[in-house]
XYZ file of C-alpha atoms in Angstrom:
69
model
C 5.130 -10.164 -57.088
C 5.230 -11.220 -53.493
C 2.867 -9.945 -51.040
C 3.542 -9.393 -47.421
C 1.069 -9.204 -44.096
C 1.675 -7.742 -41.480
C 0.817 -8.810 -37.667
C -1.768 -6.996 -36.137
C -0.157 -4.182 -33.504
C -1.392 -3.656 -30.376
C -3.226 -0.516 -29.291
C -2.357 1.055 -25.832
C -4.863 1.353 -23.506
C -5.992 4.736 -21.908
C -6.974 4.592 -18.409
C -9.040 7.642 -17.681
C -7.837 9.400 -14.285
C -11.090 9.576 -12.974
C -11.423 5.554 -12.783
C -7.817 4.686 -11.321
C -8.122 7.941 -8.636
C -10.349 6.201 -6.283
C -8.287 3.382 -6.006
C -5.144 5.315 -5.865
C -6.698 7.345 -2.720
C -7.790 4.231 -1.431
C -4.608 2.545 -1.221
C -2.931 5.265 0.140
C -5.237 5.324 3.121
C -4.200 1.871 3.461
C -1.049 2.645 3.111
C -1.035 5.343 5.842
C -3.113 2.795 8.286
C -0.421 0.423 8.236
C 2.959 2.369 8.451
C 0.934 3.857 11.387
C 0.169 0.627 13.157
C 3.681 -0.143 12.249
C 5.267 3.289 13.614
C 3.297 5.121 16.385
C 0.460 2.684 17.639
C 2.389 2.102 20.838
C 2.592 4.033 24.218
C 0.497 7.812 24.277
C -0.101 7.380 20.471
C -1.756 4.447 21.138
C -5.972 3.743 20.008
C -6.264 0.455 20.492
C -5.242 -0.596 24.682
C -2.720 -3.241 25.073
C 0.922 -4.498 23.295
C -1.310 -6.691 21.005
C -0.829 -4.708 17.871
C 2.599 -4.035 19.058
C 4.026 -7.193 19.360
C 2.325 -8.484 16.085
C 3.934 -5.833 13.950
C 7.499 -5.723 16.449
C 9.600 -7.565 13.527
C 8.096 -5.345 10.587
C 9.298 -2.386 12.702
C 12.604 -3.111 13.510
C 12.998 -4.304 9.931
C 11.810 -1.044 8.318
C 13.717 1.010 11.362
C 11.426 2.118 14.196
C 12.665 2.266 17.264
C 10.628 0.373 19.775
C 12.644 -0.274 22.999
């Protein structure tokens, strides 16, 4: 009589909701904060004075299709 063994299987892990929702919120605030610098922070939209946030994010918006000029 042969006998055979068997590999131990893996078990899934369960995330609770509760632990990943901060982060989730979180990096969708993020999220929003940078398409916004990205889209709008320019002209009467503008919070922070100047083209300096502008013209550091010009290439990222022509690349994901702003307009800008």
């Amino acid at each position: 009589m042969t006998t055979t063994t068997f590999a131990p299987t893996a078990q899934p892990v369960v995330i609770p909701v509760r632990e990943v929702l901060p982060w989730a919120i979180f990096g969708g605030l993020l999220l929003i904060l940078a398409i916004y610098f990205v889209g709008a922070e320019e002209g009467a939209t503008s919070l922070i004075k100047g083209a300096y946030v502008h013209e550091f994010v010009h290439d990222g918006r022509h690349l994901l299709g702003f307009p800008c000029h």
